[in-house]
mmCIF file with all atom_site columns, C-alpha atoms in Angstrom:
data_model
loop_
_atom_site.group_PDB
_atom_site.id
_atom_site.type_symbol
_atom_site.label_atom_id
_atom_site.label_alt_id
_atom_site.label_comp_id
_atom_site.label_asym_id
_atom_site.label_entity_id
_atom_site.label_seq_id
_atom_site.pdbx_PDB_ins_code
_atom_site.Cartn_x
_atom_site.Cartn_y
_atom_site.Cartn_z
_atom_site.occupancy
_atom_site.B_iso_or_equiv
_atom_site.pdbx_formal_charge
_atom_site.auth_seq_id
_atom_site.auth_comp_id
_atom_site.auth_asym_id
_atom_site.auth_atom_id
_atom_site.pdbx_PDB_model_num
ATOM 1   C CA . MET W 1 1   ? -12.630 113.507 -21.147 1.00 70.00 ? 1   MET W CA 1
ATOM 2   C CA . GLU W 1 2   ? -15.407 116.092 -20.907 1.00 91.00 ? 2   GLU W CA 1
ATOM 3   C CA . PHE W 1 3   ? -15.748 119.144 -23.132 1.00 96.00 ? 3   PHE W CA 1
ATOM 4   C CA . GLN W 1 4   ? -17.923 122.115 -22.351 1.00 96.00 ? 4   GLN W CA 1
ATOM 5   C CA . SER W 1 5   ? -20.148 123.835 -24.889 1.00 97.00 ? 5   SER W CA 1
ATOM 6   C CA . ALA W 1 6   ? -18.870 127.301 -25.774 1.00 97.00 ? 6   ALA W CA 1
ATOM 7   C CA . ASN W 1 7   ? -19.338 130.212 -28.143 1.00 96.00 ? 7   ASN W CA 1
ATOM 8   C CA . PRO W 1 8   ? -16.531 131.949 -30.088 1.00 97.00 ? 8   PRO W CA 1
ATOM 9   C CA . SER W 1 9   ? -15.904 134.440 -27.279 1.00 96.00 ? 9   SER W CA 1
ATOM 10  C CA . VAL W 1 10  ? -14.186 131.662 -25.292 1.00 97.00 ? 10  VAL W CA 1
ATOM 11  C CA . VAL W 1 11  ? -11.079 132.177 -27.470 1.00 96.00 ? 11  VAL W CA 1
ATOM 12  C CA . LYS W 1 12  ? -8.803  134.656 -25.708 1.00 91.00 ? 12  LYS W CA 1
ATOM 13  C CA . SER W 1 13  ? -6.218  135.506 -28.378 1.00 92.00 ? 13  SER W CA 1
ATOM 14  C CA . ILE W 1 14  ? -7.317  138.178 -30.868 1.00 92.00 ? 14  ILE W CA 1
ATOM 15  C CA . LYS W 1 15  ? -5.296  136.461 -33.595 1.00 93.00 ? 15  LYS W CA 1
ATOM 16  C CA . GLN W 1 16  ? -6.866  133.081 -32.868 1.00 95.00 ? 16  GLN W CA 1
ATOM 17  C CA . ARG W 1 17  ? -10.296 134.749 -32.848 1.00 95.00 ? 17  ARG W CA 1
ATOM 18  C CA . ASP W 1 18  ? -9.559  136.144 -36.329 1.00 94.00 ? 18  ASP W CA 1
ATOM 19  C CA . LEU W 1 19  ? -8.689  132.645 -37.551 1.00 95.00 ? 19  LEU W CA 1
ATOM 20  C CA . LEU W 1 20  ? -11.869 131.283 -36.001 1.00 96.00 ? 20  LEU W CA 1
ATOM 21  C CA . ASN W 1 21  ? -14.035 134.030 -37.503 1.00 95.00 ? 21  ASN W CA 1
ATOM 22  C CA . SER W 1 22  ? -12.671 133.258 -40.974 1.00 95.00 ? 22  SER W CA 1
ATOM 23  C CA . TRP W 1 23  ? -13.658 129.597 -40.445 1.00 96.00 ? 23  TRP W CA 1
ATOM 24  C CA . LEU W 1 24  ? -17.114 130.603 -39.140 1.00 96.00 ? 24  LEU W CA 1
ATOM 25  C CA . ARG W 1 25  ? -17.835 132.764 -42.197 1.00 95.00 ? 25  ARG W CA 1
ATOM 26  C CA . LEU W 1 26  ? -17.199 129.772 -44.444 1.00 95.00 ? 26  LEU W CA 1
ATOM 27  C CA . TYR W 1 27  ? -19.232 127.468 -42.198 1.00 95.00 ? 27  TYR W CA 1
ATOM 28  C CA . ALA W 1 28  ? -22.182 129.870 -42.118 1.00 93.00 ? 28  ALA W CA 1
ATOM 29  C CA . ARG W 1 29  ? -22.777 129.733 -45.874 1.00 91.00 ? 29  ARG W CA 1
ATOM 30  C CA . GLU W 1 30  ? -24.215 126.193 -45.893 1.00 88.00 ? 30  GLU W CA 1
ATOM 31  C CA . GLN W 1 31  ? -23.740 125.041 -42.308 1.00 90.00 ? 31  GLN W CA 1
ATOM 32  C CA . LEU W 1 32  ? -21.083 122.627 -43.555 1.00 93.00 ? 32  LEU W CA 1
ATOM 33  C CA . THR W 1 33  ? -17.465 122.120 -42.570 1.00 96.00 ? 33  THR W CA 1
ATOM 34  C CA . PRO W 1 34  ? -15.434 124.173 -45.085 1.00 96.00 ? 34  PRO W CA 1
ATOM 35  C CA . ARG W 1 35  ? -12.839 122.818 -47.479 1.00 95.00 ? 35  ARG W CA 1
ATOM 36  C CA . ILE W 1 36  ? -9.263  123.725 -46.649 1.00 93.00 ? 36  ILE W CA 1
ATOM 37  C CA . GLU W 1 37  ? -8.632  125.318 -50.071 1.00 92.00 ? 37  GLU W CA 1
ATOM 38  C CA . GLU W 1 38  ? -11.392 127.836 -49.292 1.00 94.00 ? 38  GLU W CA 1
ATOM 39  C CA . TYR W 1 39  ? -9.725  128.984 -46.100 1.00 93.00 ? 39  TYR W CA 1
ATOM 40  C CA . GLN W 1 40  ? -7.875  132.216 -46.835 1.00 90.00 ? 40  GLN W CA 1
ATOM 41  C CA . PRO W 1 41  ? -7.702  134.447 -43.714 1.00 90.00 ? 41  PRO W CA 1
ATOM 42  C CA . GLU W 1 42  ? -6.362  137.927 -44.413 1.00 85.00 ? 42  GLU W CA 1
ATOM 43  C CA . ARG W 1 43  ? -3.314  137.638 -42.159 1.00 79.00 ? 43  ARG W CA 1
ATOM 44  C CA . LEU W 1 44  ? -2.622  133.925 -42.502 1.00 80.00 ? 44  LEU W CA 1
ATOM 45  C CA . ALA W 1 45  ? 1.035   134.521 -43.406 1.00 80.00 ? 45  ALA W CA 1
ATOM 46  C CA . ASP W 1 46  ? 1.535   136.408 -40.126 1.00 80.00 ? 46  ASP W CA 1
ATOM 47  C CA . GLU W 1 47  ? 0.240   133.408 -38.181 1.00 84.00 ? 47  GLU W CA 1
ATOM 48  C CA . LEU W 1 48  ? 2.261   130.645 -39.849 1.00 84.00 ? 48  LEU W CA 1
ATOM 49  C CA . ALA W 1 49  ? 4.721   130.682 -36.948 1.00 81.00 ? 49  ALA W CA 1
ATOM 50  C CA . ASP W 1 50  ? 2.012   129.327 -34.664 1.00 86.00 ? 50  ASP W CA 1
ATOM 51  C CA . LEU W 1 51  ? 0.171   126.989 -37.036 1.00 90.00 ? 51  LEU W CA 1
ATOM 52  C CA . VAL W 1 52  ? 0.471   123.250 -37.565 1.00 89.00 ? 52  VAL W CA 1
ATOM 53  C CA . PHE W 1 53  ? -1.280  121.575 -40.512 1.00 90.00 ? 53  PHE W CA 1
ATOM 54  C CA . TYR W 1 54  ? -2.468  117.968 -40.300 1.00 90.00 ? 54  TYR W CA 1
ATOM 55  C CA . THR W 1 55  ? -3.953  115.508 -42.746 1.00 91.00 ? 55  THR W CA 1
ATOM 56  C CA . VAL W 1 56  ? -6.435  112.944 -41.447 1.00 93.00 ? 56  VAL W CA 1
ATOM 57  C CA . ASP W 1 57  ? -6.456  109.279 -42.492 1.00 91.00 ? 57  ASP W CA 1
ATOM 58  C CA . ASN W 1 58  ? -9.975  108.085 -41.707 1.00 90.00 ? 58  ASN W CA 1
ATOM 59  C CA . ALA W 1 59  ? -9.224  104.551 -42.919 1.00 89.00 ? 59  ALA W CA 1
ATOM 60  C CA . GLN W 1 60  ? -7.390  104.023 -39.615 1.00 83.00 ? 60  GLN W CA 1
ATOM 61  C CA . ARG W 1 61  ? -9.228  103.425 -36.332 1.00 86.00 ? 61  ARG W CA 1
ATOM 62  C CA . PRO W 1 62  ? -8.823  105.669 -34.524 1.00 88.00 ? 62  PRO W CA 1
ATOM 63  C CA . PRO W 1 63  ? -8.130  108.181 -37.325 1.00 90.00 ? 63  PRO W CA 1
ATOM 64  C CA . ARG W 1 64  ? -4.455  108.969 -37.881 1.00 89.00 ? 64  ARG W CA 1
ATOM 65  C CA . LEU W 1 65  ? -3.328  112.591 -37.929 1.00 89.00 ? 65  LEU W CA 1
ATOM 66  C CA . THR W 1 66  ? -0.055  113.326 -39.693 1.00 86.00 ? 66  THR W CA 1
ATOM 67  C CA . ILE W 1 67  ? 1.793   116.620 -39.396 1.00 85.00 ? 67  ILE W CA 1
ATOM 68  C CA . GLN W 1 68  ? 2.280   118.145 -42.834 1.00 81.00 ? 68  GLN W CA 1
ATOM 69  C CA . SER W 1 69  ? 3.882   121.417 -41.803 1.00 64.00 ? 69  SER W CA 1
ATOM 70  C CA . GLY W 1 70  ? 4.449   123.703 -38.881 1.00 49.00 ? 70  GLY W CA 1
ATOM 71  C CA . ARG W 1 71  ? 8.232   123.367 -38.746 1.00 45.00 ? 71  ARG W CA 1
ATOM 72  C CA . HIS W 1 72  ? 8.668   127.022 -37.878 1.00 42.00 ? 72  HIS W CA 1
ATOM 73  C CA . ALA W 1 73  ? 11.203  128.053 -35.261 1.00 40.00 ? 73  ALA W CA 1
ATOM 74  C CA . ASP W 1 74  ? 8.731   128.635 -32.409 1.00 41.00 ? 74  ASP W CA 1
ATOM 75  C CA . VAL W 1 75  ? 6.833   125.395 -33.048 1.00 42.00 ? 75  VAL W CA 1
ATOM 76  C CA . GLU W 1 76  ? 10.116  123.524 -33.302 1.00 45.00 ? 76  GLU W CA 1
ATOM 77  C CA . ARG W 1 77  ? 11.365  124.852 -29.964 1.00 44.00 ? 77  ARG W CA 1
ATOM 78  C CA . LEU W 1 78  ? 8.205   123.737 -28.154 1.00 41.00 ? 78  LEU W CA 1
ATOM 79  C CA . TRP W 1 79  ? 9.096   120.069 -28.611 1.00 41.00 ? 79  TRP W CA 1
ATOM 80  C CA . PRO W 1 80  ? 12.448  118.426 -27.864 1.00 43.00 ? 80  PRO W CA 1
ATOM 81  C CA . HIS W 1 81  ? 14.044  117.043 -31.035 1.00 41.00 ? 81  HIS W CA 1
ATOM 82  C CA . ARG W 1 82  ? 13.470  113.374 -30.284 1.00 36.00 ? 82  ARG W CA 1
ATOM 83  C CA . GLN W 1 83  ? 9.855   113.799 -29.238 1.00 39.00 ? 83  GLN W CA 1
ATOM 84  C CA . ARG W 1 84  ? 9.157   116.080 -32.208 1.00 41.00 ? 84  ARG W CA 1
ATOM 85  C CA . GLN W 1 85  ? 10.273  113.353 -34.602 1.00 37.00 ? 85  GLN W CA 1
ATOM 86  C CA . ILE W 1 86  ? 8.026   110.806 -32.902 1.00 32.00 ? 86  ILE W CA 1
ATOM 87  C CA . SER W 1 87  ? 5.107   113.227 -33.073 1.00 40.00 ? 87  SER W CA 1
ATOM 88  C CA . ARG W 1 88  ? 5.216   113.501 -36.865 1.00 49.00 ? 88  ARG W CA 1
ATOM 89  C CA . ARG W 1 89  ? 2.404   111.017 -36.610 1.00 52.00 ? 89  ARG W CA 1
ATOM 90  C CA . LEU W 1 90  ? 0.319   112.447 -33.849 1.00 52.00 ? 90  LEU W CA 1
ATOM 91  C CA . CYS W 1 91  ? 0.826   111.112 -31.291 1.00 56.00 ? 91  CYS W CA 1
ATOM 92  C CA . ARG W 1 92  ? 3.021   108.329 -29.923 1.00 54.00 ? 92  ARG W CA 1
ATOM 93  C CA . CYS W 1 93  ? 4.328   109.985 -26.816 1.00 62.00 ? 93  CYS W CA 1
ATOM 94  C CA . ARG W 1 94  ? 3.643   110.358 -23.123 1.00 69.00 ? 94  ARG W CA 1
ATOM 95  C CA . LEU W 1 95  ? 1.321   113.301 -23.880 1.00 73.00 ? 95  LEU W CA 1
ATOM 96  C CA . ALA W 1 96  ? -0.977  111.174 -26.061 1.00 78.00 ? 96  ALA W CA 1
ATOM 97  C CA . PRO W 1 97  ? -3.640  110.550 -23.362 1.00 80.00 ? 97  PRO W CA 1
ATOM 98  C CA . ILE W 1 98  ? -3.964  114.329 -22.906 1.00 83.00 ? 98  ILE W CA 1
ATOM 99  C CA . VAL W 1 99  ? -3.511  115.478 -26.507 1.00 87.00 ? 99  VAL W CA 1
ATOM 100 C CA . MET W 1 100 ? -5.299  112.906 -28.652 1.00 91.00 ? 100 MET W CA 1
ATOM 101 C CA . PRO W 1 101 ? -8.814  113.154 -27.133 1.00 93.00 ? 101 PRO W CA 1
ATOM 102 C CA . VAL W 1 102 ? -8.799  116.854 -28.054 1.00 95.00 ? 102 VAL W CA 1
ATOM 103 C CA . TYR W 1 103 ? -8.107  116.063 -31.722 1.00 95.00 ? 103 TYR W CA 1
ATOM 104 C CA . TYR W 1 104 ? -10.578 113.181 -31.769 1.00 95.00 ? 104 TYR W CA 1
ATOM 105 C CA . GLU W 1 105 ? -13.309 115.447 -30.364 1.00 97.00 ? 105 GLU W CA 1
ATOM 106 C CA . CYS W 1 106 ? -12.645 117.930 -33.176 1.00 97.00 ? 106 CYS W CA 1
ATOM 107 C CA . LEU W 1 107 ? -12.934 115.116 -35.750 1.00 96.00 ? 107 LEU W CA 1
ATOM 108 C CA . LYS W 1 108 ? -16.047 113.647 -34.143 1.00 95.00 ? 108 LYS W CA 1
ATOM 109 C CA . ARG W 1 109 ? -17.923 116.933 -33.825 1.00 96.00 ? 109 ARG W CA 1
ATOM 110 C CA . SER W 1 110 ? -16.619 118.550 -37.054 1.00 96.00 ? 110 SER W CA 1
ATOM 111 C CA . LEU W 1 111 ? -16.424 121.788 -35.094 1.00 97.00 ? 111 LEU W CA 1
ATOM 112 C CA . PRO W 1 112 ? -13.651 123.970 -33.681 1.00 98.00 ? 112 PRO W CA 1
ATOM 113 C CA . VAL W 1 113 ? -12.173 122.867 -30.356 1.00 98.00 ? 113 VAL W CA 1
ATOM 114 C CA . TYR W 1 114 ? -10.372 125.216 -27.974 1.00 98.00 ? 114 TYR W CA 1
ATOM 115 C CA . THR W 1 115 ? -8.305  124.212 -24.960 1.00 97.00 ? 115 THR W CA 1
ATOM 116 C CA . ILE W 1 116 ? -6.066  125.863 -22.395 1.00 95.00 ? 116 ILE W CA 1
ATOM 117 C CA . SER W 1 117 ? -3.503  123.944 -20.335 1.00 89.00 ? 117 SER W CA 1
ATOM 118 C CA . ASN W 1 118 ? -0.946  125.106 -17.800 1.00 86.00 ? 118 ASN W CA 1
ATOM 119 C CA . ILE W 1 119 ? 2.649   123.973 -18.324 1.00 82.00 ? 119 ILE W CA 1
ATOM 120 C CA . ASP W 1 120 ? 5.775   124.731 -16.308 1.00 75.00 ? 120 ASP W CA 1
ATOM 121 C CA . ASP W 1 121 ? 8.781   125.925 -18.291 1.00 72.00 ? 121 ASP W CA 1
ATOM 122 C CA . ILE W 1 122 ? 12.230  124.586 -17.414 1.00 68.00 ? 122 ILE W CA 1
ATOM 123 C CA . TYR W 1 123 ? 12.527  127.274 -14.687 1.00 67.00 ? 123 TYR W CA 1
ATOM 124 C CA . GLY W 1 124 ? 9.159   126.433 -13.123 1.00 71.00 ? 124 GLY W CA 1
ATOM 125 C CA . ARG W 1 125 ? 7.248   129.431 -14.474 1.00 75.00 ? 125 ARG W CA 1
ATOM 126 C CA . ILE W 1 126 ? 3.615   128.670 -15.356 1.00 79.00 ? 126 ILE W CA 1
ATOM 127 C CA . VAL W 1 127 ? 2.788   129.038 -19.049 1.00 80.00 ? 127 VAL W CA 1
ATOM 128 C CA . ALA W 1 128 ? -0.727  128.932 -20.506 1.00 86.00 ? 128 ALA W CA 1
ATOM 129 C CA . TYR W 1 129 ? -0.790  126.806 -23.665 1.00 87.00 ? 129 TYR W CA 1
ATOM 130 C CA . GLU W 1 130 ? -3.800  127.746 -25.822 1.00 93.00 ? 130 GLU W CA 1
ATOM 131 C CA . ARG W 1 131 ? -4.774  125.402 -28.660 1.00 95.00 ? 131 ARG W CA 1
ATOM 132 C CA . LEU W 1 132 ? -7.431  126.142 -31.313 1.00 97.00 ? 132 LEU W CA 1
ATOM 133 C CA . LEU W 1 133 ? -8.282  123.288 -33.692 1.00 98.00 ? 133 LEU W CA 1
ATOM 134 C CA . LEU W 1 134 ? -10.120 124.043 -36.940 1.00 98.00 ? 134 LEU W CA 1
ATOM 135 C CA . PRO W 1 135 ? -11.505 121.087 -38.950 1.00 98.00 ? 135 PRO W CA 1
ATOM 136 C CA . PHE W 1 136 ? -11.813 120.953 -42.746 1.00 97.00 ? 136 PHE W CA 1
ATOM 137 C CA . SER W 1 137 ? -13.705 118.538 -44.959 1.00 95.00 ? 137 SER W CA 1
ATOM 138 C CA . ASP W 1 138 ? -13.218 117.033 -48.393 1.00 87.00 ? 138 ASP W CA 1
ATOM 139 C CA . GLY W 1 139 ? -16.979 117.012 -48.841 1.00 84.00 ? 139 GLY W CA 1
ATOM 140 C CA . GLY W 1 140 ? -17.396 113.995 -46.584 1.00 85.00 ? 140 GLY W CA 1
ATOM 141 C CA . SER W 1 141 ? -15.363 113.263 -43.478 1.00 91.00 ? 141 SER W CA 1
ATOM 142 C CA . ILE W 1 142 ? -12.778 115.572 -41.921 1.00 96.00 ? 142 ILE W CA 1
ATOM 143 C CA . SER W 1 143 ? -9.675  115.534 -44.120 1.00 95.00 ? 143 SER W CA 1
ATOM 144 C CA . HIS W 1 144 ? -7.525  118.273 -42.545 1.00 95.00 ? 144 HIS W CA 1
ATOM 145 C CA . VAL W 1 145 ? -7.057  120.041 -39.240 1.00 95.00 ? 145 VAL W CA 1
ATOM 146 C CA . ILE W 1 146 ? -5.264  123.320 -38.634 1.00 95.00 ? 146 ILE W CA 1
ATOM 147 C CA . ALA W 1 147 ? -3.980  123.870 -35.096 1.00 94.00 ? 147 ALA W CA 1
ATOM 148 C CA . SER W 1 148 ? -3.173  127.344 -33.823 1.00 95.00 ? 148 SER W CA 1
ATOM 149 C CA . LEU W 1 149 ? -0.861  127.154 -30.790 1.00 90.00 ? 149 LEU W CA 1
ATOM 150 C CA . LYS W 1 150 ? -0.279  130.113 -28.486 1.00 89.00 ? 150 LYS W CA 1
ATOM 151 C CA . THR W 1 151 ? 1.773   130.374 -25.302 1.00 82.00 ? 151 THR W CA 1
ATOM 152 C CA . ILE W 1 152 ? 1.525   133.135 -22.716 1.00 77.00 ? 152 ILE W CA 1
ATOM 153 C CA . SER W 1 153 ? 2.750   133.625 -19.166 1.00 70.00 ? 153 SER W CA 1
ATOM 154 C CA . GLU W 1 154 ? 1.329   136.000 -16.577 1.00 70.00 ? 154 GLU W CA 1
ATOM 155 C CA . ASP W 1 155 ? 4.874   136.263 -15.239 1.00 66.00 ? 155 ASP W CA 1
ATOM 156 C CA . GLY W 1 156 ? 5.947   137.895 -18.492 1.00 65.00 ? 156 GLY W CA 1
ATOM 157 C CA . GLY W 1 157 ? 8.927   136.110 -20.026 1.00 62.00 ? 157 GLY W CA 1
ATOM 158 C CA . PHE W 1 158 ? 9.320   132.346 -20.125 1.00 53.00 ? 158 PHE W CA 1
ATOM 159 C CA . GLU W 1 159 ? 11.536  129.729 -21.768 1.00 51.00 ? 159 GLU W CA 1
ATOM 160 C CA . ILE W 1 160 ? 9.800   128.183 -24.790 1.00 55.00 ? 160 ILE W CA 1
ATOM 161 C CA . THR W 1 161 ? 12.582  125.662 -25.507 1.00 54.00 ? 161 THR W CA 1
ATOM 162 C CA . ASN W 1 162 ? 11.474  122.123 -24.608 1.00 54.00 ? 162 ASN W CA 1
ATOM 163 C CA . LEU W 1 163 ? 8.225   123.439 -23.155 1.00 56.00 ? 163 LEU W CA 1
ATOM 164 C CA . MET W 1 164 ? 6.376   120.245 -24.152 1.00 56.00 ? 164 MET W CA 1
ATOM 165 C CA . ARG W 1 165 ? 9.116   117.960 -22.863 1.00 51.00 ? 165 ARG W CA 1
ATOM 166 C CA . ALA W 1 166 ? 6.637   115.808 -20.869 1.00 46.00 ? 166 ALA W CA 1
ATOM 167 C CA . ASN W 1 167 ? 9.421   114.341 -18.747 1.00 49.00 ? 167 ASN W CA 1
ATOM 168 C CA . ASP W 1 168 ? 8.317   116.151 -15.607 1.00 60.00 ? 168 ASP W CA 1
ATOM 169 C CA . ALA W 1 169 ? 4.756   116.954 -14.582 1.00 65.00 ? 169 ALA W CA 1
ATOM 170 C CA . LEU W 1 170 ? 2.221   116.681 -17.401 1.00 74.00 ? 170 LEU W CA 1
ATOM 171 C CA . PRO W 1 171 ? 0.261   119.763 -18.548 1.00 79.00 ? 171 PRO W CA 1
ATOM 172 C CA . THR W 1 172 ? -2.722  120.614 -16.343 1.00 83.00 ? 172 THR W CA 1
ATOM 173 C CA . PRO W 1 173 ? -5.946  121.160 -18.319 1.00 89.00 ? 173 PRO W CA 1
ATOM 174 C CA . ARG W 1 174 ? -7.763  124.407 -17.453 1.00 91.00 ? 174 ARG W CA 1
ATOM 175 C CA . LEU W 1 175 ? -10.376 124.464 -20.214 1.00 95.00 ? 175 LEU W CA 1
ATOM 176 C CA . ARG W 1 176 ? -11.656 122.000 -22.814 1.00 96.00 ? 176 ARG W CA 1
ATOM 177 C CA . SER W 1 177 ? -14.397 123.321 -25.056 1.00 97.00 ? 177 SER W CA 1
ATOM 178 C CA . VAL W 1 178 ? -16.206 122.661 -28.317 1.00 98.00 ? 178 VAL W CA 1
ATOM 179 C CA . ILE W 1 179 ? -17.304 125.842 -30.050 1.00 98.00 ? 179 ILE W CA 1
ATOM 180 C CA . ASP W 1 180 ? -20.868 124.853 -30.921 1.00 96.00 ? 180 ASP W CA 1
ATOM 181 C CA . ARG W 1 181 ? -22.905 127.925 -29.936 1.00 95.00 ? 181 ARG W CA 1
ATOM 182 C CA . ASP W 1 182 ? -23.448 131.278 -31.677 1.00 91.00 ? 182 ASP W CA 1
ATOM 183 C CA . LEU W 1 183 ? -21.794 129.992 -34.830 1.00 91.00 ? 183 LEU W CA 1
ATOM 184 C CA . PHE W 1 184 ? -23.614 132.468 -37.054 1.00 81.00 ? 184 PHE W CA 1
ATOM 185 C CA . PRO W 1 185 ? -22.906 136.183 -36.680 1.00 62.00 ? 185 PRO W CA 1
ATOM 186 C CA . PRO W 1 186 ? -26.074 138.259 -37.308 1.00 57.00 ? 186 PRO W CA 1
ATOM 187 C CA . ARG W 1 187 ? -25.102 139.126 -40.882 1.00 58.00 ? 187 ARG W CA 1
ATOM 188 C CA . THR W 1 188 ? -24.443 135.486 -41.808 1.00 48.00 ? 188 THR W CA 1
ATOM 189 C CA . ARG W 1 189 ? -27.236 133.790 -39.845 1.00 51.00 ? 189 ARG W CA 1
ATOM 190 C CA . PRO W 1 190 ? -29.095 131.293 -42.082 1.00 51.00 ? 190 PRO W CA 1
ATOM 191 C CA . HIS W 1 191 ? -32.588 132.324 -43.202 1.00 47.00 ? 191 HIS W CA 1
ATOM 192 C CA . SER W 1 192 ? -35.448 130.580 -41.441 1.00 44.00 ? 192 SER W CA 1
ATOM 193 C CA . GLY W 1 193 ? -37.556 130.479 -44.605 1.00 42.00 ? 193 GLY W CA 1
ATOM 194 C CA . ARG W 1 194 ? -40.110 132.910 -43.182 1.00 39.00 ? 194 ARG W CA 1
ATOM 195 C CA . ARG W 1 195 ? -40.845 136.204 -44.844 1.00 33.00 ? 195 ARG W CA 1
ATOM 196 C CA . ARG W 1 196 ? -40.659 139.437 -42.981 1.00 33.00 ? 196 ARG W CA 1
ATOM 197 C CA . HIS W 1 197 ? -43.842 141.563 -43.050 1.00 33.00 ? 197 HIS W CA 1
#
């Protein structure tokens, strides 16, 4: 699976961009993956409906991601009950070949990953499923990942229930990107060590 290099402007949602910018400010201090306890975006509570929190077990190969939270109504309705239970350990389902490489790329690169896939709702309307993954470190390897999940349809309304049912056509990837460019806004850009004259 190929991922393109991107800068933060690739993220379409203003709310996801705010989450990303909060991560980038922490990253810019020492050019290190931030710790999850440091991550305190201003409007985090407003975004909890669309967030899923994972812990990462690096003793497993490949690493095991376990869902710690994200059992909000909208996140719950995305996945049918049976599949949601299976996905508590991400991911033993038909979507694994599509979903897991995205998470593994985030872990491997220790950088945010952003994807967009098209999914049909139960009435056949096309829905764009936007996923932003933010990695966090315990000082060594990646220990946590926060996923921000957004759904939007150009047709307006759509049915979110069982959207990720994976029993019909699989989601169609539109964009897979690693945010690895322009990581330092001008005010937080690391010093080069040269004096200005």
